[in-house]
mmCIF file of N, CA and C in Angstrom:
data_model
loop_
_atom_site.group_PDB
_atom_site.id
_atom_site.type_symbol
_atom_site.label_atom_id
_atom_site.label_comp_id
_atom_site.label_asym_id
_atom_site.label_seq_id
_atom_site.Cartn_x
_atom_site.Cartn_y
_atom_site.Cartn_z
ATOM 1 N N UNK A 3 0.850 -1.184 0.000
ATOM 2 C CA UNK A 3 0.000 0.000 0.000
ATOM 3 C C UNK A 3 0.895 1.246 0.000
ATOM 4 N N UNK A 4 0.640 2.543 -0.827
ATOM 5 C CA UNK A 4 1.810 3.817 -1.548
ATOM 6 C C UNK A 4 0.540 4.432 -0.622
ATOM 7 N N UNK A 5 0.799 5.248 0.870
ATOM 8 C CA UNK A 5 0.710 6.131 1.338
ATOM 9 C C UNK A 5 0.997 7.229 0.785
ATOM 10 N N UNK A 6 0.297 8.364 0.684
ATOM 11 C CA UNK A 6 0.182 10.312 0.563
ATOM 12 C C UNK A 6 1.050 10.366 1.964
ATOM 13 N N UNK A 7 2.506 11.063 1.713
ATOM 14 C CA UNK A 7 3.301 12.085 2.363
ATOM 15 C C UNK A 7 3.009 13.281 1.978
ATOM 16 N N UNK A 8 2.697 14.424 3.135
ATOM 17 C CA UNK A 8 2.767 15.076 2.898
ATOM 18 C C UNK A 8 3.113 16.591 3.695
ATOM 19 N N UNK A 9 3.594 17.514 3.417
ATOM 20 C CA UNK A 9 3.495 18.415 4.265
ATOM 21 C C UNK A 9 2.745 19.866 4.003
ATOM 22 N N UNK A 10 2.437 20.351 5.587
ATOM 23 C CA UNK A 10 1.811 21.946 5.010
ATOM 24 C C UNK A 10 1.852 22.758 6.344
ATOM 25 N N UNK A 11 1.534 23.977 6.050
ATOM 26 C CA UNK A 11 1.739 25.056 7.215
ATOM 27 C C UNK A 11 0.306 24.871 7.510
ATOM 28 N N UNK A 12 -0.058 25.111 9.331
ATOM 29 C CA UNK A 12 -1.417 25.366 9.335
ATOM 30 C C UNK A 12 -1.359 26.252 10.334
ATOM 31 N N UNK A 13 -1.849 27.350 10.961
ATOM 32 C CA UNK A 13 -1.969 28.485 11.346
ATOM 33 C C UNK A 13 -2.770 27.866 12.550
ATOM 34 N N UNK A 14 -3.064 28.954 14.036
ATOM 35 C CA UNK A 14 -3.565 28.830 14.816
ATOM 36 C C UNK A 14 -5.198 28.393 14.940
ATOM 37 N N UNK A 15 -5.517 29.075 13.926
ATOM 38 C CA UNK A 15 -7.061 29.221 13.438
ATOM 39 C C UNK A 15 -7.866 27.862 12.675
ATOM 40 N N UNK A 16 -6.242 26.938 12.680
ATOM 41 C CA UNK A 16 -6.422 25.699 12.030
ATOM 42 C C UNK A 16 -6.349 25.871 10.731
ATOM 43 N N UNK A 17 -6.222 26.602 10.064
ATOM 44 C CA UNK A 17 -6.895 26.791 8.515
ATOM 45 C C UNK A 17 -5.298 27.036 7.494
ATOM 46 N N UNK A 18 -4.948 26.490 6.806
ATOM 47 C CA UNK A 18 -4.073 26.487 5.939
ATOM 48 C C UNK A 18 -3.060 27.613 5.548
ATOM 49 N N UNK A 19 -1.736 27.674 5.873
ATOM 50 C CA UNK A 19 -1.153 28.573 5.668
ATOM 51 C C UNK A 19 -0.484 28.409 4.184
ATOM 52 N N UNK A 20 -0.091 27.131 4.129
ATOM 53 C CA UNK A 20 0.381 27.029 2.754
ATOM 54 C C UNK A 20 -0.523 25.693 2.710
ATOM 55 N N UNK A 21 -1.310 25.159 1.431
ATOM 56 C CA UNK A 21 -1.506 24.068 1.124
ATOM 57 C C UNK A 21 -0.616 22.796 0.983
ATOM 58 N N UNK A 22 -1.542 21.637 1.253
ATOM 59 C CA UNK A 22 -0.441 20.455 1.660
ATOM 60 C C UNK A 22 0.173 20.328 0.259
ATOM 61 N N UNK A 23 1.539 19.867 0.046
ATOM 62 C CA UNK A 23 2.041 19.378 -0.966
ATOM 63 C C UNK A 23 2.804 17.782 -0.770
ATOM 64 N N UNK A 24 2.329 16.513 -1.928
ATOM 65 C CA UNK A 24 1.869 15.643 -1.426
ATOM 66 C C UNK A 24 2.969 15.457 -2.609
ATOM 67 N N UNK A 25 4.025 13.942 -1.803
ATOM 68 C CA UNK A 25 4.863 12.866 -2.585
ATOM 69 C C UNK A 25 5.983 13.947 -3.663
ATOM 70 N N UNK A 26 6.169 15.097 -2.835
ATOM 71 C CA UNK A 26 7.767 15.416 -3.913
ATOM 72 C C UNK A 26 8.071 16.326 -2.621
ATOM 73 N N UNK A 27 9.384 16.555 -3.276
ATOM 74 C CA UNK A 27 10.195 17.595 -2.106
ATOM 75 C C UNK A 27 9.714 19.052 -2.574
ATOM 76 N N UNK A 28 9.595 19.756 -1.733
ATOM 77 C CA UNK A 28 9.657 21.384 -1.701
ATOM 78 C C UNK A 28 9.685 22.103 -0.630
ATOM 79 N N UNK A 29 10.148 23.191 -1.234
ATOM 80 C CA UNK A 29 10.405 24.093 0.279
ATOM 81 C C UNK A 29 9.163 24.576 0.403
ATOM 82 N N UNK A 30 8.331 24.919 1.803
ATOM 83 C CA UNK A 30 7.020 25.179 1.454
ATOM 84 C C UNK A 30 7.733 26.304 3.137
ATOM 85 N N UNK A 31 7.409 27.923 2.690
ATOM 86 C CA UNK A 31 7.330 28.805 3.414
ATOM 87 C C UNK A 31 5.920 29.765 3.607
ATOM 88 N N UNK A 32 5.917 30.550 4.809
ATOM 89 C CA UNK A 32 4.538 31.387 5.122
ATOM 90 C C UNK A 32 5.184 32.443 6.417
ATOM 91 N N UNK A 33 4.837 33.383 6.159
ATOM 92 C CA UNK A 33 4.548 34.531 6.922
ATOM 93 C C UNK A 33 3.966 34.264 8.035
ATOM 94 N N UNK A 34 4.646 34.105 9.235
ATOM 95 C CA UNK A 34 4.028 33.893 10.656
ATOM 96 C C UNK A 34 3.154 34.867 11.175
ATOM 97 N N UNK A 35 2.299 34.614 11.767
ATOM 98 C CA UNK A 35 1.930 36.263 12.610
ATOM 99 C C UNK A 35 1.277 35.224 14.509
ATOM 100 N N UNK A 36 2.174 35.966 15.058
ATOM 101 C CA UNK A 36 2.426 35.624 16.146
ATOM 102 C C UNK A 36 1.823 35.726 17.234
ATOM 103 N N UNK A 37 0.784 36.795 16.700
ATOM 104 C CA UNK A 37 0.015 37.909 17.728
ATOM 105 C C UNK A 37 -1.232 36.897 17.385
ATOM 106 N N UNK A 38 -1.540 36.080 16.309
ATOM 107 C CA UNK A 38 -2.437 35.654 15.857
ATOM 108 C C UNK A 38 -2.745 34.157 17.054
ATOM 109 N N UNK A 39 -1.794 33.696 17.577
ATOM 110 C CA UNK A 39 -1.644 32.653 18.453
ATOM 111 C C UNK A 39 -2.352 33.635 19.987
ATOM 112 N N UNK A 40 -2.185 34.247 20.368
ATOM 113 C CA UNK A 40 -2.809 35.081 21.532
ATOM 114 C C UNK A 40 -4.267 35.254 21.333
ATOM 115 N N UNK A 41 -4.227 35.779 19.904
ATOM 116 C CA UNK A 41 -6.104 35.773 19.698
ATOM 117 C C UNK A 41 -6.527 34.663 19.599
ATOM 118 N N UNK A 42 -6.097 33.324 19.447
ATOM 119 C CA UNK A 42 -7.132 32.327 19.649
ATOM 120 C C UNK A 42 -6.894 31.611 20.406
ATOM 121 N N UNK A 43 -6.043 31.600 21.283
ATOM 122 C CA UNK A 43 -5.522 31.012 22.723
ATOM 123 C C UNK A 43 -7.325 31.658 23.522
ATOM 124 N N UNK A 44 -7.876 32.934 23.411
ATOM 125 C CA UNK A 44 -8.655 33.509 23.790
ATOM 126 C C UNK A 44 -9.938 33.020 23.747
ATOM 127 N N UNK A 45 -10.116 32.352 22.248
ATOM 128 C CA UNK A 45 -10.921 31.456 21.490
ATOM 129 C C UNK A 45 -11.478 30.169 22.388
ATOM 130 N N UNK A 46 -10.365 29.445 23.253
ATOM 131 C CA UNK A 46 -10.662 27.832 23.202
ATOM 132 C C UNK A 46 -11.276 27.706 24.605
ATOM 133 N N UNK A 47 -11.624 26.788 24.605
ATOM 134 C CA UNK A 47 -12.879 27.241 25.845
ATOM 135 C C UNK A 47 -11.849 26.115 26.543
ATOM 136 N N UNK A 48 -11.269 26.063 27.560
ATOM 137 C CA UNK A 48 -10.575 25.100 28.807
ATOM 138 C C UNK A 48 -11.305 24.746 29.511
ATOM 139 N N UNK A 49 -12.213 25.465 29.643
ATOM 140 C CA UNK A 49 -13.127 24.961 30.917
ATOM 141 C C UNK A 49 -14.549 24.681 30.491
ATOM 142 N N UNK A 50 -14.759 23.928 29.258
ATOM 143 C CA UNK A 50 -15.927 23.801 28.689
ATOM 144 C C UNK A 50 -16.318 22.481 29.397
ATOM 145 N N UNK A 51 -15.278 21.621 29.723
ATOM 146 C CA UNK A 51 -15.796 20.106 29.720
ATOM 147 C C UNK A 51 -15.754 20.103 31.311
ATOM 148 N N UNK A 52 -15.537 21.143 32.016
ATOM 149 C CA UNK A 52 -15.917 21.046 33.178
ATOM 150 C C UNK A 52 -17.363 20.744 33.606
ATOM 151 N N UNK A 53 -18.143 21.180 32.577
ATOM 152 C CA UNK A 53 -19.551 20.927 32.527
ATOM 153 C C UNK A 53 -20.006 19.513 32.334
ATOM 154 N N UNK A 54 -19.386 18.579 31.789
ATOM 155 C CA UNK A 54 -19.861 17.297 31.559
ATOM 156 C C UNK A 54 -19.343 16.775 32.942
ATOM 157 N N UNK A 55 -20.663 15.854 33.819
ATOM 158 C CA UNK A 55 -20.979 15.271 34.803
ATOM 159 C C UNK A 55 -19.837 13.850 34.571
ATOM 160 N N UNK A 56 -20.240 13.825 33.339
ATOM 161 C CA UNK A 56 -19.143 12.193 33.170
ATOM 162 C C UNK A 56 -17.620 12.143 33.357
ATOM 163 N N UNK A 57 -16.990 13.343 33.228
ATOM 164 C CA UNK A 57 -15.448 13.863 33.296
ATOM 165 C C UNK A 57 -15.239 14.634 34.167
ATOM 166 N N UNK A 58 -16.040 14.731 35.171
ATOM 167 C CA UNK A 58 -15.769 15.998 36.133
ATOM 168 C C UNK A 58 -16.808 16.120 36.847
ATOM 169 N N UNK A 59 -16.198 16.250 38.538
ATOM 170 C CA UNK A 59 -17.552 16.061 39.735
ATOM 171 C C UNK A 59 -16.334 16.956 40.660
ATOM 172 N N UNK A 60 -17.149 18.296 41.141
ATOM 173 C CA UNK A 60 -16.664 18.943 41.502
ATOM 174 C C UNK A 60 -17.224 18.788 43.499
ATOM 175 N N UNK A 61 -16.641 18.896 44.123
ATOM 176 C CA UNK A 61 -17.075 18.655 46.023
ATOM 177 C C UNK A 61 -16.281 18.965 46.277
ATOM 178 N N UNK A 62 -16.676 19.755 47.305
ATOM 179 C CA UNK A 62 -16.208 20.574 48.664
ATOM 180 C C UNK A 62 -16.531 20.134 49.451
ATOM 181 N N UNK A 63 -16.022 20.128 50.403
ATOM 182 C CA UNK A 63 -15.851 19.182 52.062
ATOM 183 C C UNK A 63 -15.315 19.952 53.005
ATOM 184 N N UNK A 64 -16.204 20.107 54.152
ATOM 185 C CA UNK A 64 -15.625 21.588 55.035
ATOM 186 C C UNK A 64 -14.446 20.609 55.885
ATOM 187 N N UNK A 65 -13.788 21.806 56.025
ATOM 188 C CA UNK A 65 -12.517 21.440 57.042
ATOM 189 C C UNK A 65 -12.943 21.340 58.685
ATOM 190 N N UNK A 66 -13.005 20.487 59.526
ATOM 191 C CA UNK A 66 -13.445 20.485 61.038
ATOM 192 C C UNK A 66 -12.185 21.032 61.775
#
């Protein structure tokens, strides 16, 4: 079985910086933007699955 190698840039936003290029060599470059990683660090919710009962049970227990 001939597996697709391939490589590509993908940006914070997930979304394609350079398209994949598949089974040859190339140099594949892109313009970073750095500030762009801070704005969607902002984006991702960490504490979303705190809400599901099945992954997470939150109790407090007083101290005597």
């Amino acid at each position: 079985m001939d597996r697709a190698r391939g490589s590509a840039i993908i940006g914070p936003d997930s979304h394609y910086l350079v398209e994949p290029v598949f089974n040859r060599e190339e140099l594949i470059v892109a313009d970073l933007d750095f500030i762009q990683i801070d704005r969607e660090a902002m984006t991702l919710d960490v504490s979303g699955h705190y809400a599901r009962p099945d992954l997470f049970r939150f109790e407090m227990k007083e101290l005597v």
